[in-house]
Structures are given as C-alpha cells and as structure tokens.
Coordinates of N, CA, C and O in Angstrom, one line a residue:
A18 N -18.0 8.7 -12.2 CA -17.4 7.7 -13.0 C -18.2 7.6 -14.3 O -19.2 8.1 -14.5
I19 N -17.7 6.8 -15.1 CA -18.3 6.5 -16.4 C -19.4 5.5 -16.2 O -19.2 4.5 -15.6
P20 N -20.7 5.9 -16.6 CA -21.8 4.9 -16.3 C -21.7 3.6 -17.0 O -21.0 3.5 -18.1
G21 N -22.3 2.6 -16.4 CA -22.2 1.3 -17.0 C -21.2 0.4 -16.4 O -20.4 0.8 -15.5
Y22 N -21.1 -0.8 -16.8 CA -20.2 -1.8 -16.3 C -19.1 -2.1 -17.3 O -18.6 -3.2 -17.4
G23 N -18.7 -1.1 -18.1 CA -17.7 -1.3 -19.2 C -16.3 -1.4 -18.7 O -16.0 -1.2 -17.5
V24 N -15.5 -1.8 -19.6 CA -14.0 -1.9 -19.3 C -13.4 -0.6 -19.0 O -12.6 -0.5 -18.1
T25 N -13.9 0.5 -19.6 CA -13.4 1.8 -19.3 C -13.6 2.2 -17.9 O -12.7 2.8 -17.2
E26 N -14.8 1.9 -17.4 CA -15.1 2.3 -16.0 C -14.2 1.5 -15.0 O -13.7 2.0 -14.1
Q27 N -14.0 0.2 -15.3 CA -13.2 -0.7 -14.5 C -11.7 -0.2 -14.5 O -11.1 -0.2 -13.4
I28 N -11.2 0.2 -15.6 CA -9.9 0.7 -15.7 C -9.8 2.1 -15.0 O -8.8 2.3 -14.2
F29 N -10.7 2.9 -15.1 CA -10.7 4.2 -14.5 C -10.7 4.1 -12.9 O -9.9 4.6 -12.2
V30 N -11.7 3.3 -12.5 CA -11.9 3.1 -11.0 C -10.7 2.4 -10.5 O -10.2 2.7 -9.4
G31 N -10.3 1.3 -11.1 CA -9.2 0.5 -10.6 C -7.9 1.3 -10.6 O -7.1 1.2 -9.7
G32 N -7.7 2.1 -11.6 CA -6.5 2.9 -11.7 C -6.4 4.0 -10.6 O -5.4 4.2 -10.0
F33 N -7.6 4.6 -10.4 CA -7.6 5.6 -9.4 C -7.5 5.0 -8.0 O -6.8 5.6 -7.1
M34 N -8.0 3.8 -7.8 CA -7.8 3.1 -6.5 C -6.4 2.8 -6.3 O -5.8 2.9 -5.2
N35 N -5.7 2.3 -7.3 CA -4.2 2.0 -7.2 C -3.4 3.3 -6.9 O -2.5 3.3 -6.1
F36 N -3.8 4.4 -7.6 CA -3.1 5.7 -7.3 C -3.3 6.1 -5.9 O -2.3 6.4 -5.2
L37 N -4.5 6.0 -5.3 CA -4.7 6.4 -4.0 C -4.0 5.5 -3.0 O -3.5 5.9 -2.0
S38 N -3.9 4.2 -3.3 CA -3.2 3.3 -2.5 C -1.7 3.6 -2.4 O -1.1 3.6 -1.4
I39 N -1.1 3.8 -3.6 CA 0.3 4.2 -3.7 C 0.6 5.5 -3.0 O 1.6 5.6 -2.3
Y40 N -0.3 6.5 -3.2 CA -0.1 7.8 -2.6 C -0.2 7.7 -1.1 O 0.6 8.4 -0.4
N41 N -1.0 6.8 -0.6 CA -1.1 6.6 0.9 C 0.2 6.0 1.4 O 0.7 6.4 2.5
I42 N 0.8 5.1 0.7 CA 2.1 4.5 1.1 C 3.2 5.6 1.0 O 4.0 5.7 2.0
V43 N 3.2 6.5 0.0 CA 4.2 7.5 -0.1 C 4.0 8.5 1.1 O 5.0 9.0 1.6
I44 N 2.8 8.9 1.4 CA 2.6 9.8 2.5 C 3.0 9.1 3.8 O 3.6 9.8 4.7
T45 N 2.8 7.8 4.0 CA 3.3 7.1 5.2 C 4.8 7.2 5.3 O 5.3 7.4 6.3
A46 N 5.4 7.0 4.1 CA 6.9 7.1 4.1 C 7.4 8.5 4.5 O 8.3 8.6 5.2
R47 N 6.7 9.5 4.0 CA 7.0 10.9 4.3 C 6.9 11.2 5.7 O 7.7 11.8 6.3
V48 N 5.8 10.7 6.4 CA 5.6 10.9 7.8 C 6.7 10.2 8.6 O 7.3 10.8 9.5
L49 N 7.1 9.0 8.2 CA 8.2 8.3 8.9 C 9.5 9.0 8.7 O 10.3 9.1 9.6
L50 N 9.7 9.6 7.5 CA 11.0 10.3 7.2 C 11.0 11.6 8.0 O 12.1 12.1 8.3
S51 N 9.9 12.1 8.5 CA 9.9 13.4 9.2 C 10.6 13.1 10.6 O 11.0 14.1 11.3
W52 N 10.7 11.9 11.0 CA 11.4 11.6 12.3 C 12.9 11.7 12.2 O 13.6 11.8 13.2
F53 N 13.4 11.8 10.9 CA 14.8 11.9 10.6 C 15.1 13.2 9.8 O 15.0 13.1 8.6
P54 N 15.3 14.3 10.5 CA 15.5 15.6 9.8 C 16.6 15.6 8.7 O 16.5 16.3 7.7
Q55 N 17.6 14.8 8.9 CA 18.7 14.7 8.0 C 18.3 14.1 6.6 O 19.0 14.2 5.6
A56 N 17.1 13.4 6.6 CA 16.7 12.8 5.4 C 16.3 13.8 4.3 O 16.3 13.4 3.1
Q57 N 16.0 15.0 4.7 CA 15.7 16.0 3.6 C 16.8 16.3 2.7 O 16.6 16.8 1.6
G58 N 18.0 16.1 3.2 CA 19.2 16.4 2.4 C 19.6 15.3 1.5 O 20.5 15.5 0.6
I59 N 19.0 14.1 1.5 CA 19.3 13.0 0.7 C 18.6 13.1 -0.6 O 17.4 13.2 -0.7
G60 N 19.4 13.2 -1.7 CA 18.8 13.4 -3.0 C 17.8 12.4 -3.5 O 16.9 12.7 -4.2
V61 N 18.0 11.1 -3.2 CA 17.1 10.1 -3.6 C 15.7 10.2 -3.0 O 14.7 9.8 -3.7
L62 N 15.6 10.9 -1.9 CA 14.3 11.0 -1.2 C 13.6 12.3 -1.6 O 12.5 12.5 -1.2
Q63 N 14.2 13.1 -2.4 CA 13.6 14.4 -2.8 C 12.2 14.2 -3.5 O 11.3 15.0 -3.2
P64 N 12.1 13.2 -4.4 CA 10.8 13.0 -5.0 C 9.6 12.8 -4.0 O 8.5 13.2 -4.2
V65 N 10.0 12.1 -2.9 CA 8.9 11.8 -1.8 C 8.5 13.1 -1.3 O 7.2 13.4 -1.1
Y66 N 9.4 14.0 -1.0 CA 9.0 15.3 -0.4 C 8.3 16.2 -1.4 O 7.3 16.9 -1.1
Q67 N 8.7 16.2 -2.7 CA 8.1 17.0 -3.7 C 6.7 16.5 -4.0 O 5.8 17.3 -4.4
I68 N 6.4 15.2 -3.9 CA 5.1 14.7 -4.2 C 4.1 14.9 -3.1 O 2.9 15.2 -3.3
T69 N 4.6 14.8 -1.8 CA 3.7 14.8 -0.7 C 3.5 16.2 -0.1 O 2.5 16.5 0.5
D70 N 4.5 17.0 -0.1 CA 4.5 18.3 0.6 C 3.3 19.2 0.1 O 2.6 19.8 0.9
P71 N 3.0 19.3 -1.2 CA 1.9 20.2 -1.6 C 0.5 19.7 -1.0 O -0.3 20.5 -0.5
Y72 N 0.3 18.4 -0.9 CA -0.9 17.9 -0.3 C -0.9 18.1 1.2 O -1.9 18.5 1.8
L73 N 0.2 17.8 1.9 CA 0.2 18.0 3.3 C 0.2 19.5 3.7 O -0.4 19.8 4.8
N74 N 0.7 20.4 2.9 CA 0.7 21.8 3.2 C -0.8 22.3 3.2 O -1.1 23.3 3.9
L75 N -1.7 21.7 2.5 CA -3.1 22.1 2.5 C -3.7 22.0 3.9 O -4.5 22.8 4.3
F76 N -3.2 21.0 4.7 CA -3.7 20.8 6.0 C -2.9 21.4 7.2 O -3.4 21.4 8.3
R77 N -1.7 21.8 6.9 CA -0.9 22.4 8.0 C -1.4 23.7 8.5 O -1.2 24.0 9.7
G78 N -2.2 24.4 7.7 CA -2.8 25.6 8.3 C -4.1 25.4 9.0 O -4.5 26.2 9.8
I79 N -4.7 24.2 8.9 CA -5.9 23.9 9.5 C -5.7 23.4 10.9 O -6.4 23.8 11.9
I80 N -4.7 22.5 11.1 CA -4.5 21.9 12.4 C -3.1 22.4 12.9 O -2.1 22.1 12.3
P81 N -3.1 23.2 13.9 CA -1.8 23.7 14.4 C -1.0 22.6 15.1 O -1.6 21.6 15.6
P82 N 0.3 22.7 15.2 CA 1.1 21.7 15.9 C 0.8 21.7 17.4 O 0.5 22.7 18.0
V83 N 0.7 20.5 17.9 CA 0.5 20.3 19.4 C 1.8 19.8 20.0 O 2.2 18.7 19.7
F84 N 2.3 20.6 20.9 CA 3.6 20.2 21.6 C 4.7 19.9 20.6 O 5.5 19.0 20.7
G85 N 4.7 20.7 19.5 CA 5.7 20.5 18.4 C 5.4 19.3 17.5 O 6.2 19.1 16.6
L86 N 4.3 18.7 17.7 CA 4.0 17.5 16.8 C 3.0 17.9 15.7 O 1.9 18.5 16.0
D87 N 3.3 17.7 14.5 CA 2.5 18.1 13.4 C 1.4 17.0 13.2 O 1.7 15.9 12.8
L88 N 0.2 17.4 13.4 CA -0.9 16.5 13.3 C -1.7 16.6 11.9 O -2.7 15.9 11.7
S89 N -1.2 17.4 11.0 CA -1.8 17.6 9.7 C -1.9 16.3 8.9 O -2.9 16.1 8.2
P90 N -1.0 15.3 9.0 CA -1.1 14.1 8.3 C -2.4 13.3 8.7 O -2.9 12.5 7.9
L91 N -2.9 13.5 9.9 CA -4.1 12.8 10.3 C -5.3 13.2 9.4 O -6.0 12.3 8.9
L92 N -5.4 14.5 9.2 CA -6.5 15.0 8.3 C -6.2 14.6 6.9 O -7.2 14.2 6.1
A93 N -5.0 14.6 6.5 CA -4.6 14.1 5.1 C -5.0 12.7 4.9 O -5.5 12.3 3.9
F94 N -4.6 11.8 5.9 CA -5.0 10.4 5.8 C -6.5 10.2 5.8 O -7.0 9.3 5.1
F95 N -7.2 11.0 6.6 CA -8.7 10.9 6.7 C -9.3 11.2 5.3 O -10.2 10.5 4.8
L96 N -8.8 12.3 4.7 CA -9.4 12.6 3.3 C -9.0 11.6 2.3 O -9.9 11.2 1.5
L97 N -7.8 11.0 2.3 CA -7.5 10.0 1.4 C -8.4 8.7 1.6 O -8.8 8.1 0.7
N98 N -8.7 8.4 2.9 CA -9.6 7.3 3.2 C -11.0 7.5 2.7 O -11.6 6.6 2.1
V99 N -11.5 8.8 2.8 CA -12.8 9.1 2.3 C -12.8 9.0 0.7 O -13.7 8.4 0.2
L100 N -11.8 9.5 0.1 CA -11.7 9.4 -1.4 C -11.6 7.9 -1.8 O -12.2 7.5 -2.8
T101 N -10.9 7.1 -1.1 CA -10.8 5.7 -1.4 C -12.1 5.0 -1.3 O -12.5 4.2 -2.1
N102 N -12.8 5.3 -0.2 CA -14.2 4.7 0.0 C -15.2 5.1 -1.0 O -16.0 4.3 -1.5
V103 N -15.1 6.4 -1.4 CA -16.0 6.9 -2.5 C -15.7 6.2 -3.8 O -16.6 5.8 -4.5
T104 N -14.4 6.1 -4.1 CA -14.0 5.4 -5.3 C -14.5 4.0 -5.4 O -15.0 3.5 -6.4
A105 N -14.4 3.3 -4.2 CA -14.8 1.9 -4.1 C -16.3 1.8 -4.3 O -16.8 0.9 -5.0
A106 N -17.0 2.8 -3.8 CA -18.5 2.8 -3.9 C -18.9 3.0 -5.3 O -19.9 2.5 -5.8
V107 N -18.2 3.9 -6.0 CA -18.6 4.2 -7.4 C -18.3 3.0 -8.2 O -19.1 2.7 -9.2
G108 N -17.3 2.2 -7.9 CA -17.0 1.1 -8.7 C -17.7 -0.2 -8.3 O -17.6 -1.2 -9.0
A109 N -18.5 -0.1 -7.2 CA -19.3 -1.3 -6.8 C -20.4 -1.6 -7.7 O -21.1 -0.7 -8.2
E110 N -20.6 -2.9 -8.0 CA -21.7 -3.3 -8.9 C -22.9 -3.5 -8.0 O -22.9 -4.0 -6.9
I111 N -24.0 -3.0 -8.6 CA -25.3 -3.2 -7.9 C -26.1 -4.3 -8.8 O -26.3 -4.0 -10.0
T112 N -26.5 -5.3 -8.2 CA -27.2 -6.4 -8.9 C -28.6 -5.8 -9.3 O -29.1 -4.9 -8.6
P113 N -29.2 -6.4 -10.3 CA -30.6 -5.9 -10.7 C -31.6 -6.1 -9.5 O -32.5 -5.3 -9.4
E114 N -31.4 -7.2 -8.7 CA -32.3 -7.4 -7.6 C -32.2 -6.3 -6.6 O -33.2 -5.8 -6.0
Q115 N -30.9 -5.9 -6.3 CA -30.7 -4.8 -5.3 C -31.3 -3.5 -5.8 O -31.8 -2.7 -5.1
R116 N -31.1 -3.2 -7.1 CA -31.6 -2.0 -7.7 C -33.1 -2.0 -7.6 O -33.7 -0.9 -7.3
A117 N -33.8 -3.1 -7.9 CA -35.2 -3.1 -7.9 C -35.7 -2.9 -6.5 O -36.7 -2.2 -6.2
K118 N -35.0 -3.5 -5.5 CA -35.4 -3.4 -4.1 C -35.2 -1.9 -3.7 O -36.1 -1.4 -3.0
F119 N -34.1 -1.3 -4.1 CA -33.9 0.1 -3.7 C -35.0 1.0 -4.3 O -35.5 1.9 -3.7
N120 N -35.2 0.8 -5.6 CA -36.2 1.6 -6.3 C -37.6 1.4 -5.7 O -38.4 2.4 -5.6
K121 N -37.9 0.2 -5.3 CA -39.2 0.0 -4.7 C -39.4 0.7 -3.3 O -40.4 1.3 -3.0
K122 N -38.3 0.6 -2.6 CA -38.3 1.2 -1.2 C -38.3 2.7 -1.2 O -39.0 3.3 -0.4
Y123 N -37.5 3.3 -2.1 CA -37.3 4.7 -2.1 C -38.0 5.5 -3.2 O -37.7 6.7 -3.4
S124 N -38.9 4.9 -3.9 CA -39.5 5.5 -5.0 C -40.6 6.5 -4.5 O -41.3 6.2 -3.6
P125 N -40.6 7.8 -5.1 CA -41.6 8.7 -4.6 C -43.0 8.4 -5.1 O -43.9 8.9 -4.6
F126 N -43.1 7.5 -6.0 CA -44.4 7.1 -6.6 C -44.9 5.8 -6.0 O -46.0 5.4 -6.3
A127 N -44.1 5.2 -5.1 CA -44.6 3.9 -4.5 C -45.7 4.2 -3.5 O -45.7 5.2 -2.8
K128 N -46.7 3.3 -3.5 CA -47.8 3.5 -2.6 C -47.3 3.2 -1.2 O -46.8 2.1 -0.9
K129 N -47.5 4.1 -0.3 CA -47.1 4.0 1.1 C -48.3 3.6 1.9 O -49.4 4.2 1.8
S130 N -48.1 2.7 2.9 CA -49.2 2.4 3.8 C -49.3 3.4 4.9 O -48.3 3.9 5.4
V131 N -50.5 3.9 5.2 CA -50.6 4.8 6.3 C -51.2 4.1 7.5 O -52.2 3.5 7.4
N132 N -50.4 4.3 8.6 CA -50.9 3.7 9.8 C -51.9 4.6 10.5 O -51.7 5.8 10.6
T133 N -53.0 4.1 10.8 CA -54.1 4.8 11.5 C -54.1 4.5 12.9 O -53.9 3.3 13.3
I134 N -54.4 5.5 13.7 CA -54.5 5.2 15.1 C -56.0 5.4 15.5 O -56.7 6.3 15.2
S135 N -56.5 4.3 16.1 CA -57.9 4.4 16.5 C -58.0 4.6 18.0 O -57.2 3.9 18.8
F136 N -58.9 5.4 18.4 CA -59.0 5.7 19.8 C -60.3 5.0 20.3 O -61.3 5.0 19.7
V137 N -60.2 4.4 21.4 CA -61.4 3.7 22.0 C -62.0 4.7 23.0 O -61.3 5.2 23.9
H138 N -63.3 4.9 22.9 CA -64.0 5.8 23.9 C -64.5 5.1 25.0 O -65.1 4.1 25.1

C-alpha cells in the first residue's frame, strides 16, 4: 500500500476491501447458481459467469471433484479471505505507542538480558 496515513491510502485500501467484498458476494451467487444448471442459459446471469469463471477455473485443476461435487470454490473463498485479511492489516493504523513497543521488543540493537544458570556444588 501507499505509506502513511493519507487519503490516498485510505481510498486505495477501502476500495480494494469493497471490491473483495463484492467479489465474494458474486462468487457466492455463482456457487448457488451452479445448483440450477438451466441458469447458464439466462442472458441476465451471463456477467456473473464471465466474472467468476476465470478465477474459479484456477482452482478446478487443483482440487478434483469428490462424488461429483466441485470443491474448488472452497479454495477460492479461502484465498479471498486471506486477501481480505491482508488488505485489512495493511490499512490498520498503528499508534505511536504500539510502534515504540514493537521496536523496543524486536529491535536487533536492544540490550537483551541473559539468564545465567548457577550450579550448586
């Protein structure tokens, strides 16, 4: 994403989150329409198939059908969920206190205490 807390970053992250949310809904509609084979012939629904089929076809070769049931949408939904979470994490604001705490804890230059073990004879 674009660094900083500017308006551009908010628009980019928010817009991409909206896109992923809408695409998730469209894929859900496509999965539900697969229960009705005659729906492929309806002209109004053709955009749903055209938008989702290229994405779903990526996963159809990875997961074979089980008992005639296409499980590829599960992997497609999983990847969409990961992308949504990554986008949300990129857009999350980190307060200066959280950043200082993180830098202090994980800094390679921070002085680390060494625990010594003493043996009693």
